[in-house]
mmCIF file of C-alpha atoms and ligand atoms in Angstrom:
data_model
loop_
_atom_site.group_PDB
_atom_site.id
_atom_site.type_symbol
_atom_site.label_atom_id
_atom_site.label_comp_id
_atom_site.label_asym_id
_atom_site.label_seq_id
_atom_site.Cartn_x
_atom_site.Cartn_y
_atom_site.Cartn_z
ATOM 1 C CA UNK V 1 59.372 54.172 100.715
ATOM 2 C CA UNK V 2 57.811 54.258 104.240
ATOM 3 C CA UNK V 3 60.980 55.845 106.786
ATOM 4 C CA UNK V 4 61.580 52.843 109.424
ATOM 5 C CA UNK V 5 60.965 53.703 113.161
ATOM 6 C CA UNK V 6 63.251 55.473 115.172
ATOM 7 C CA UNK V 7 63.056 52.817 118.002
ATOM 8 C CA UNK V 8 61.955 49.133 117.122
ATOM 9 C CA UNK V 9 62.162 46.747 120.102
ATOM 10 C CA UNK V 10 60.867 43.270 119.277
ATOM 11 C CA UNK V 11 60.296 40.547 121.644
ATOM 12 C CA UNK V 12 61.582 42.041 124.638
ATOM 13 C CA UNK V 13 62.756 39.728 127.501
ATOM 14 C CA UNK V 14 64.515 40.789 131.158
ATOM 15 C CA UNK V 15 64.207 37.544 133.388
ATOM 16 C CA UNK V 16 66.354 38.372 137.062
ATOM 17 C CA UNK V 17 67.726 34.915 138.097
ATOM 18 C CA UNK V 18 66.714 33.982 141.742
ATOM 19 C CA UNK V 19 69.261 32.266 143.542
ATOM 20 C CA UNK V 20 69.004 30.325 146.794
ATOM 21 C CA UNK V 21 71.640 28.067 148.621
ATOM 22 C CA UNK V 22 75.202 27.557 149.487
ATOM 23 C CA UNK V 23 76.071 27.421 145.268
ATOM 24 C CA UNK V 24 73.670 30.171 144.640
ATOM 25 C CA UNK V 25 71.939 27.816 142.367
ATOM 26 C CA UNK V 26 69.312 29.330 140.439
ATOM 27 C CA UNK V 27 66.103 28.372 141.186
ATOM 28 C CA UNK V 28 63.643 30.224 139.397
ATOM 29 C CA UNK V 29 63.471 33.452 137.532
ATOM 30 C CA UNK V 30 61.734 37.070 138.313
ATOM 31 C CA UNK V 31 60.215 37.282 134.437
ATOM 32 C CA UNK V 32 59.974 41.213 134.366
ATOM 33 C CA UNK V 33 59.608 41.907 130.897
ATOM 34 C CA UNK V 34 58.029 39.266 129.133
ATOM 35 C CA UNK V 35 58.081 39.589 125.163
ATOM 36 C CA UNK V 36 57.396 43.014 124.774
ATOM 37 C CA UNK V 37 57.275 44.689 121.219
ATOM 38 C CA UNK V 38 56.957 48.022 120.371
ATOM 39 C CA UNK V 39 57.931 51.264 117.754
ATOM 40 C CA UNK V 40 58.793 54.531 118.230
ATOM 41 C CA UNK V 41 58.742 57.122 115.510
ATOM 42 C CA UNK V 42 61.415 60.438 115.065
ATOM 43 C CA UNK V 43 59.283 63.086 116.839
ATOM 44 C CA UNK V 44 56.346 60.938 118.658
ATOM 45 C CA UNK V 45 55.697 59.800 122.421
ATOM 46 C CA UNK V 46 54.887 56.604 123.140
ATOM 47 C CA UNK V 47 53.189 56.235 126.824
ATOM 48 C CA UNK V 48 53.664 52.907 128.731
ATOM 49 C CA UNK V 49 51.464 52.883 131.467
ATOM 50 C CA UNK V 50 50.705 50.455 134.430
ATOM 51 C CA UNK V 51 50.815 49.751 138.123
ATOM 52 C CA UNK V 52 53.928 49.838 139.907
ATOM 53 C CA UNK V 53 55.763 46.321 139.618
ATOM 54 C CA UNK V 54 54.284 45.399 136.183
ATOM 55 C CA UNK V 55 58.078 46.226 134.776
ATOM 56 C CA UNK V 56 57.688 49.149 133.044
ATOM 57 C CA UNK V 57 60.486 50.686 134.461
ATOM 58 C CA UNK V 58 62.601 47.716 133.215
ATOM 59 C CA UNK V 59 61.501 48.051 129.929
ATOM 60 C CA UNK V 60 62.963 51.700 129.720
ATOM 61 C CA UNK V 61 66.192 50.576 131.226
ATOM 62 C CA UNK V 62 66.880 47.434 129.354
ATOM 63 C CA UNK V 63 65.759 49.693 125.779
ATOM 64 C CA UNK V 64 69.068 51.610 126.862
ATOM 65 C CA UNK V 65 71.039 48.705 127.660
ATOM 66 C CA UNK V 66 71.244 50.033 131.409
ATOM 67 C CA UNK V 67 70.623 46.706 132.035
ATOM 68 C CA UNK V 68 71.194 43.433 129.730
ATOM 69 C CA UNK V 69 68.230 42.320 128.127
ATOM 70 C CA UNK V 70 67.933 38.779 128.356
ATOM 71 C CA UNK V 71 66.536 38.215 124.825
ATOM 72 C CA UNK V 72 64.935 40.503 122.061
ATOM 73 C CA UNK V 73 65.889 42.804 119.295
ATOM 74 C CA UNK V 74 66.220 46.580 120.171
ATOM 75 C CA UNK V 75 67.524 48.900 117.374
ATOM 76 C CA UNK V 76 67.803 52.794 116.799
ATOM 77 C CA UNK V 77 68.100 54.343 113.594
ATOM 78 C CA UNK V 78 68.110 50.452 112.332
ATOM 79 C CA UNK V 79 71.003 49.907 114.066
ATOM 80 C CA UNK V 80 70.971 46.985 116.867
ATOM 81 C CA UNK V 81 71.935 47.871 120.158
ATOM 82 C CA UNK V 82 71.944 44.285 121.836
ATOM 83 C CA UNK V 83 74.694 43.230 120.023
ATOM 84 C CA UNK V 84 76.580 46.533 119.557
ATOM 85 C CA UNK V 85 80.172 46.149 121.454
ATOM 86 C CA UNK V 86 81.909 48.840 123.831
ATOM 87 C CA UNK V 87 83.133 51.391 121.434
ATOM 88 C CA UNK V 88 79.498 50.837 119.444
ATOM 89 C CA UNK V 89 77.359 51.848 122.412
ATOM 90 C CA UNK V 90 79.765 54.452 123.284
ATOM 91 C CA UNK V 91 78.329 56.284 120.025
ATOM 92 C CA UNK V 92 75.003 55.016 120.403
ATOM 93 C CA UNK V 93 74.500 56.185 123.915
ATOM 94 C CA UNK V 94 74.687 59.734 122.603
ATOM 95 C CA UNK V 95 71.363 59.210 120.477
ATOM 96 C CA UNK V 96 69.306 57.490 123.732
ATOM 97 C CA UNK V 97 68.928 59.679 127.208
ATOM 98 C CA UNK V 98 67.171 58.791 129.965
ATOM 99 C CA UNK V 99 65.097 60.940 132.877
ATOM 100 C CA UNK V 100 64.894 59.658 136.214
ATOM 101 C CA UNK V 101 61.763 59.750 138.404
ATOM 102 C CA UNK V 102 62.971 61.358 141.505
ATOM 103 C CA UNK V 103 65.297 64.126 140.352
ATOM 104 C CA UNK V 104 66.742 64.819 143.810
ATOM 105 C CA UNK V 105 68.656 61.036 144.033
ATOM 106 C CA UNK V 106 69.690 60.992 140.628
ATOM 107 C CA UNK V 107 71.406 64.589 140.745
ATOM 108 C CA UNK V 108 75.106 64.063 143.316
ATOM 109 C CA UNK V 109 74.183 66.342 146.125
ATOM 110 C CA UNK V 110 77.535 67.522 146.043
ATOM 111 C CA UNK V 111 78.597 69.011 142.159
ATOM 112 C CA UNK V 112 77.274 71.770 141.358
ATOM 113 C CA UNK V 113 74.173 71.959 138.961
ATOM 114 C CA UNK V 114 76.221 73.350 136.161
ATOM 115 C CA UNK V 115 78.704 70.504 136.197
ATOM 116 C CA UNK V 116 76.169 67.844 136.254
ATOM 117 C CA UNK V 117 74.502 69.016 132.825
ATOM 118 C CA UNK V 118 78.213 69.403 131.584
ATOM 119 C CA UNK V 119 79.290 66.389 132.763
ATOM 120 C CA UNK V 120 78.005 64.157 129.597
ATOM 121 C CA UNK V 121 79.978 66.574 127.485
ATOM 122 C CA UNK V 122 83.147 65.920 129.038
ATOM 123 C CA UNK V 123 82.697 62.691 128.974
ATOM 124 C CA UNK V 124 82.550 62.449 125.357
ATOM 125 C CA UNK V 125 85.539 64.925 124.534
ATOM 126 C CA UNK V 126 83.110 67.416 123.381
ATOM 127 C CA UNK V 127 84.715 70.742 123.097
ATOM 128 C CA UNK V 128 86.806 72.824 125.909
ATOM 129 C CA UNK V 129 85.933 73.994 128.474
ATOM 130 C CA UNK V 130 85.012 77.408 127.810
ATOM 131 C CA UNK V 131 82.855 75.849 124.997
ATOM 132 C CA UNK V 132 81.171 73.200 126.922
ATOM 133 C CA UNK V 133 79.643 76.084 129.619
ATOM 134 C CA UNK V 134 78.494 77.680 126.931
ATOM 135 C CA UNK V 135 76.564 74.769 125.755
ATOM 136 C CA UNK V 136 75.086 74.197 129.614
ATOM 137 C CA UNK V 137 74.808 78.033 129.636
ATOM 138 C CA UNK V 138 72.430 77.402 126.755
ATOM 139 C CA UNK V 139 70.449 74.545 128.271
ATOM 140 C CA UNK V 140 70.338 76.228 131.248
ATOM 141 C CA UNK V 141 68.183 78.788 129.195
ATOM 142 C CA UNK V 142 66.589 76.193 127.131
ATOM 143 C CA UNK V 143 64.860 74.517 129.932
ATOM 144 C CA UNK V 144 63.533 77.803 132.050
ATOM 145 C CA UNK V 145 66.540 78.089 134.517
ATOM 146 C CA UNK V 146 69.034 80.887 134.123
ATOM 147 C CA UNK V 147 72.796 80.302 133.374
ATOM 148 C CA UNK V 148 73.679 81.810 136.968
ATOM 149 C CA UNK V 149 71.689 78.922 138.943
ATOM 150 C CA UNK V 150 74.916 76.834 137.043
ATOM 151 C CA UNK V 151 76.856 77.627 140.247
ATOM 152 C CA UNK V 152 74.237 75.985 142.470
ATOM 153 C CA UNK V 153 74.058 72.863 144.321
ATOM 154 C CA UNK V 154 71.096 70.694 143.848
ATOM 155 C CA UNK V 155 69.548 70.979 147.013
ATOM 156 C CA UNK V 156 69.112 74.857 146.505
ATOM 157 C CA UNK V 157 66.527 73.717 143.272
ATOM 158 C CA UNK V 158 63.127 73.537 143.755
ATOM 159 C CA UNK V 159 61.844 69.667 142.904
ATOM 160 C CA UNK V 160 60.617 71.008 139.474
ATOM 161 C CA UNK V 161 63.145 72.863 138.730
ATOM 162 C CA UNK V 162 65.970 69.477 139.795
ATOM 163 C CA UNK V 163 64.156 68.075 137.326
ATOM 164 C CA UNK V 164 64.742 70.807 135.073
ATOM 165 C CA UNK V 165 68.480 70.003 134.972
ATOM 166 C CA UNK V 166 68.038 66.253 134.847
ATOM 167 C CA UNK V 167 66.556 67.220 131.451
ATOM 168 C CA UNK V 168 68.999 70.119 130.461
ATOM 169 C CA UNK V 169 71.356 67.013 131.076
ATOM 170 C CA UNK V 170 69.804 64.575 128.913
ATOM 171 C CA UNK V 171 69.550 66.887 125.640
ATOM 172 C CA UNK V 172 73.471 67.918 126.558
ATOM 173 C CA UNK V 173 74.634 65.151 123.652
ATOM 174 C CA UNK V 174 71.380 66.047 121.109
ATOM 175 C CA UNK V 175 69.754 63.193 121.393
ATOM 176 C CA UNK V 176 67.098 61.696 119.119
ATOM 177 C CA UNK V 177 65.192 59.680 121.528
ATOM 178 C CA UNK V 178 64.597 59.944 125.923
ATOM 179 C CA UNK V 179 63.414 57.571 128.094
ATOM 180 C CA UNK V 180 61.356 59.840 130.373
ATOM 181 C CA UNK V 181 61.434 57.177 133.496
ATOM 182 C CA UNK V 182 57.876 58.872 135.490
ATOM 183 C CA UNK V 183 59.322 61.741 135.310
ATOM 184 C CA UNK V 184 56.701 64.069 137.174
ATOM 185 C CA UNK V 185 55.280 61.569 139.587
ATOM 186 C CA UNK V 186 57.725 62.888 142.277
ATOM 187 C CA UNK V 187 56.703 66.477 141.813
ATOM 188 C CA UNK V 188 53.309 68.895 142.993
ATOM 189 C CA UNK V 189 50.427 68.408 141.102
ATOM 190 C CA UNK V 190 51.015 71.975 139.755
ATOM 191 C CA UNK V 191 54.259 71.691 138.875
ATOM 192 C CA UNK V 192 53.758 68.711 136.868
ATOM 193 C CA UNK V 193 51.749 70.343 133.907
ATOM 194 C CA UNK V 194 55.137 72.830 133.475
ATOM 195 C CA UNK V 195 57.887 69.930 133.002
ATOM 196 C CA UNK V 196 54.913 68.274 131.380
ATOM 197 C CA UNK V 197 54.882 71.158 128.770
ATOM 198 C CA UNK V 198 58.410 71.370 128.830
ATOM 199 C CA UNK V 199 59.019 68.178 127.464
ATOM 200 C CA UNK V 200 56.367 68.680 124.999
ATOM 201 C CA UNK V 201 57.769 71.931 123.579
ATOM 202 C CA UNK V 202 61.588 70.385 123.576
ATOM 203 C CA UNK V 203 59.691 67.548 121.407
ATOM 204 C CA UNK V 204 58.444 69.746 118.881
ATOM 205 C CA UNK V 205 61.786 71.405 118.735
ATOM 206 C CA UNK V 206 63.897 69.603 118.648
ATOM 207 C CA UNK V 207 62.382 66.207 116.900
ATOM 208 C CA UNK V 208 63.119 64.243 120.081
ATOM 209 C CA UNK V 209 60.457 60.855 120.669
ATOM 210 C CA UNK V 210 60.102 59.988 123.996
ATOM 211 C CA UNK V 211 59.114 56.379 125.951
ATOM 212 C CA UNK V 212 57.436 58.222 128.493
ATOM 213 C CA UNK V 213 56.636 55.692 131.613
ATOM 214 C CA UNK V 214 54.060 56.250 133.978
ATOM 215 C CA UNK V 215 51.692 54.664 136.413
ATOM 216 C CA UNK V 216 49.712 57.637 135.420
ATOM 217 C CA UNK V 217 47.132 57.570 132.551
ATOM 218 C CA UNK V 218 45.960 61.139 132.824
ATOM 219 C CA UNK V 219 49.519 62.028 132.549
ATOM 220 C CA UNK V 220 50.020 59.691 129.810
ATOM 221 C CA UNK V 221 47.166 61.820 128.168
ATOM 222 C CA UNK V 222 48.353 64.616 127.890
ATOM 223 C CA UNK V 223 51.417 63.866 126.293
ATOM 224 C CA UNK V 224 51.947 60.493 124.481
ATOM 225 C CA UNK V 225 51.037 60.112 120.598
ATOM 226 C CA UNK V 226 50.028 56.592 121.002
ATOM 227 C CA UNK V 227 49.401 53.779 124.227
ATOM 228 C CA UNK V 228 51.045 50.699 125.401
ATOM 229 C CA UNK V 229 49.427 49.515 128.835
ATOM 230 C CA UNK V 230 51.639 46.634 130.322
ATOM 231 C CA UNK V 231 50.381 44.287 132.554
ATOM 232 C CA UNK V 232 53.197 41.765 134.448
ATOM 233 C CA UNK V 233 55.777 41.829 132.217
ATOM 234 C CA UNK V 234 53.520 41.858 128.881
ATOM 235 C CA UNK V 235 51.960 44.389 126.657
ATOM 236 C CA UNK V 236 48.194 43.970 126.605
ATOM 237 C CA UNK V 237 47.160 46.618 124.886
ATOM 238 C CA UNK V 238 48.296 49.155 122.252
ATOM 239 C CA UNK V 239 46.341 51.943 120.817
ATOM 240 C CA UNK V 240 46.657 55.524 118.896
ATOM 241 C CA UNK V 241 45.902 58.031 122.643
ATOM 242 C CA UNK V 242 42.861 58.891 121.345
ATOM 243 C CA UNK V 243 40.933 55.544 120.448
ATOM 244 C CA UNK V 244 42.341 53.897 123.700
ATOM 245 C CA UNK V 245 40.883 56.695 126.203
ATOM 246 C CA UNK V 246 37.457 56.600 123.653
ATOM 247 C CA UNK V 247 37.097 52.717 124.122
ATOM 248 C CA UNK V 248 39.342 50.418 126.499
ATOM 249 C CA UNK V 249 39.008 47.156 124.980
ATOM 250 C CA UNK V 250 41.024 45.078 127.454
ATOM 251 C CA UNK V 251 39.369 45.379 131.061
ATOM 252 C CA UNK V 252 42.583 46.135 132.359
ATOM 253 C CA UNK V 253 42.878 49.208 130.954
ATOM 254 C CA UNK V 254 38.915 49.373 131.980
ATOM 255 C CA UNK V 255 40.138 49.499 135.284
ATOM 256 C CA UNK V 256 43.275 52.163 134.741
ATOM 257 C CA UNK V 257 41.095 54.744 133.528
ATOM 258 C CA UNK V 258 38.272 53.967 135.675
ATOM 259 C CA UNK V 259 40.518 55.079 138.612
ATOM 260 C CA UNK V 260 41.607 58.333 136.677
ATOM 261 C CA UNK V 261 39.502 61.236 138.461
ATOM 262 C CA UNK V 262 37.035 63.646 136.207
ATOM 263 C CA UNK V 263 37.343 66.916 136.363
ATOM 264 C CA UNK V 264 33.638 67.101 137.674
ATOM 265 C CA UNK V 265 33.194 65.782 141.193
ATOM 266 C CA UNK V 266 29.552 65.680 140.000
ATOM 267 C CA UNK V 267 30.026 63.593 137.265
ATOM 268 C CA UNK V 268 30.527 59.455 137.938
ATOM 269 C CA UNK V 269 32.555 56.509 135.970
ATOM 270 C CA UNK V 270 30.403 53.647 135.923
ATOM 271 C CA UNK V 271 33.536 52.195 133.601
ATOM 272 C CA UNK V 272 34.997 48.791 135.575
ATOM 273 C CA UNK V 273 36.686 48.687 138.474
ATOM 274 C CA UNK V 274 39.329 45.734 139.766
ATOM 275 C CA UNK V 275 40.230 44.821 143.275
ATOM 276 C CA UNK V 276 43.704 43.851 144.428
ATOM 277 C CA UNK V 277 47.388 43.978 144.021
ATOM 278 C CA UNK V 278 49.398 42.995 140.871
ATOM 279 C CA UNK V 279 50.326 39.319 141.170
ATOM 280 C CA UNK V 280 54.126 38.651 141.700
ATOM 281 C CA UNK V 281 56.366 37.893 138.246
ATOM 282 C CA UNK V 282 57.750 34.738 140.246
ATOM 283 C CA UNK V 283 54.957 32.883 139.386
ATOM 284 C CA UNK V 284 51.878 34.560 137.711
ATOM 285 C CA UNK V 285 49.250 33.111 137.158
ATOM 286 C CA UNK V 286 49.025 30.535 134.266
ATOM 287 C CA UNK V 287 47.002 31.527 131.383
ATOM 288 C CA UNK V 288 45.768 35.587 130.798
ATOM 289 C CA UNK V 289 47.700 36.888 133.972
ATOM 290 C CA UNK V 290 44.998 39.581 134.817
ATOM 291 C CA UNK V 291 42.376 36.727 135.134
ATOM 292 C CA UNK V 292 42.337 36.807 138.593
ATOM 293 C CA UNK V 293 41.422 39.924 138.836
ATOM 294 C CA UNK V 294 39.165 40.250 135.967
ATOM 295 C CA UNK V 295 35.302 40.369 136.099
ATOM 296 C CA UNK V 296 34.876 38.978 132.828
ATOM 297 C CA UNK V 297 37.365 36.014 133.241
ATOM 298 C CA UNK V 298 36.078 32.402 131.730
ATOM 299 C CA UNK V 299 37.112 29.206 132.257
ATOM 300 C CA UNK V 300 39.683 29.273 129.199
ATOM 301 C CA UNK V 301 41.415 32.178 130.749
ATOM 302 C CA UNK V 302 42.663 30.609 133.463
ATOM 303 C CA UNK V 303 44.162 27.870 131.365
ATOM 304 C CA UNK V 304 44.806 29.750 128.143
ATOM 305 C CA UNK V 305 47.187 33.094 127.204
ATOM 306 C CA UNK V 306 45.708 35.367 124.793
ATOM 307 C CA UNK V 307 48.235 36.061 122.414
ATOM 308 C CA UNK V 308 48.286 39.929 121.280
ATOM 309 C CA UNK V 309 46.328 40.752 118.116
ATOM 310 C CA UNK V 310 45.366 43.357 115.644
ATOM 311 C CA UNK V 311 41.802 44.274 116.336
ATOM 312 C CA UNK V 312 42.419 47.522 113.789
ATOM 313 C CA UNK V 313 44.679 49.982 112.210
ATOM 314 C CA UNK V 314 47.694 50.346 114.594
ATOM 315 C CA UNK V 315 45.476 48.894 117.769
ATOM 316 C CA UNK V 316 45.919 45.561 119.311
ATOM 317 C CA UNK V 317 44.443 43.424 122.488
ATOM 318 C CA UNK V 318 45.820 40.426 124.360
ATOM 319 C CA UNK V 319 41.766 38.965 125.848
ATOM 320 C CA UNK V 320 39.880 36.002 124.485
ATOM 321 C CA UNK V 321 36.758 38.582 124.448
ATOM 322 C CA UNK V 322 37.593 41.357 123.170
HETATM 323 FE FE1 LIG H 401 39.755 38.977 131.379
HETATM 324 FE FE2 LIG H 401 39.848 36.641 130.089
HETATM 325 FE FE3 LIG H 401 40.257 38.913 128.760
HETATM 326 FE FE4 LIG H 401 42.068 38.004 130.487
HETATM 327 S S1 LIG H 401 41.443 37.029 128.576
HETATM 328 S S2 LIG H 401 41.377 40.074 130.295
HETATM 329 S S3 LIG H 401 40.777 37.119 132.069
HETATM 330 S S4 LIG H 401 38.363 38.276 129.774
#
């Protein structure tokens, strides 16, 4: 018998109310995730890519139950976390981590660095005291820092290595699955290939499986098993990494990797390019949402939604062409 997915999420909704008047009536809704479905096996990366404001970001956090989804299924190990009560997300939340983009405003300036890793351990009654350090001690180790830099503040870190201990923090519980929010985006070009790696090398490990969200796709590359590219609130396309970078097939993600830069200055993408900003999830546009943007759009796009489809083994496409 086939093993179920570590992480199935199934019709994913997160809809922010927008209220207006003296009763705060609600008048309309901010539709940031919009019926998203994905899996997630034990020891694979899953990249979610897009521009900024397509609600990536919101995905990640409502997977956690950092925020209240508004509708959808999401379940770990086959167990449902939208329903789960208090005391059931207590032990759920030790399976599910999270890493922040920026790792200098999601560290308190003022506990030290070796407190903040331990700080998930306490919270959970694991162990004394004396055991506990010796469990940061070892994470301290595990992710390239060494144990003494436990007595530092965060502002004494390098940006790379902050993020360092927002990920010795996140594997403090042994978790089987991280949310890795655009995690490098924040950090030097240079430095991004080491966390990069870092995360990579924890993964084979330690078993973890990672959403790993970025606006990146060369990042997304390097490190993701298979592709979901999200476009205002929707997936609308999902791939295996290696067929998706091979052949785009929905001109949106055309137009992602057409803005990733070769290696060669010499050489030149004559893949698609789109103009514009992302339309706002108050009201986007009826029909295929990218259709005002896209080059190949028809009349029936502005008018009808193409529903997500299998166009292959494990790939799927939400465009009346392709
Ligand atoms: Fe472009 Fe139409 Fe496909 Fe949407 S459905 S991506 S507008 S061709």
């Amino acid at each position: 018998m086939q093993k179920p997915p570590l992480i199935e999420v199934a019709g994913l909704r997160k809809f922010f109310p927008i209220k207006k008047g003296l009763l705060r009536r609600t008048v309309g809704n901010v539709r940031a995730v919009d019926g998203v479905s994905f899996s997630i096996a034990a020891g694979e990366t899953l990249g979610l890519v897009g521009e900024s404001g397509c609600g990536k970001s919101t995905v990640g956090r409502a997977v956690l139950r950092l925020i209240e989804p508004s509708a959808g299924s999401i379940k770990i190990n086959g167990k449902e976390i939208v329903s789960a009560n208090k005391q059931e997300m207590r032990g759920l939340r030790r399976q599910m981590q999270i890493v922040f983009q920026d790792p200098f405003s999601s560290l308190n300036p003022r506990i030290k660095a070796g407190e903040i890793v331990g700080e998930p351990l306490k919270v959970h009654g694991v162990g004394n005291k004396q055991e506990r350090d010796a469990r940061v001690a070892q994470l301290f180790q595990r992710v390239g820092l060494r144990p003494a830099q436990m007595n530092n503040y965060p502002h004494q870190f390098s940006g790379g290595q902050r993020q360092r201990v927002s990920i010795a923090r996140a594997l403090a519980l042994d978790p089987h699955f991280i949310v890795a929010d655009e995690p490098v985006s924040a950090l030097d070009v240079s430095i991004q290939a080491q966390v990069i790696n870092l995360l990579m090398d924890l993964q084979r490990e330690l078993g973890l499986s990672y959403l790993f969200i970025s606006h990146n796709l060369a990042v997304v590359e390097h490190i993701s098993h298979r592709v979901a590219v999200m476009y205002l609130g929707r997936i609308v396309e999902y791939a295996d990494k290696a067929a998706l970078f091979a052949k785009p097939l929905h001109p949106y993600t055309e137009a992602l990797l057409a803005a990733v830069p070769l290696p060669d200055p010499a050489l030149k993408r004559t893949r698609l390019r789109v103009e514009g900003d992302v339309p706002s999830p108050i009201d986007p546009p009826p029909g295929c949402h990218f259709h005002p943007r896209c080059p190949y759009a028809e009349a029936r796009c502005k008018i009808e939604a193409p529903a997500l489809r299998d166009v292959g083994v494990g790939r799927q496409v939400a465009c009346h062409l392709r």
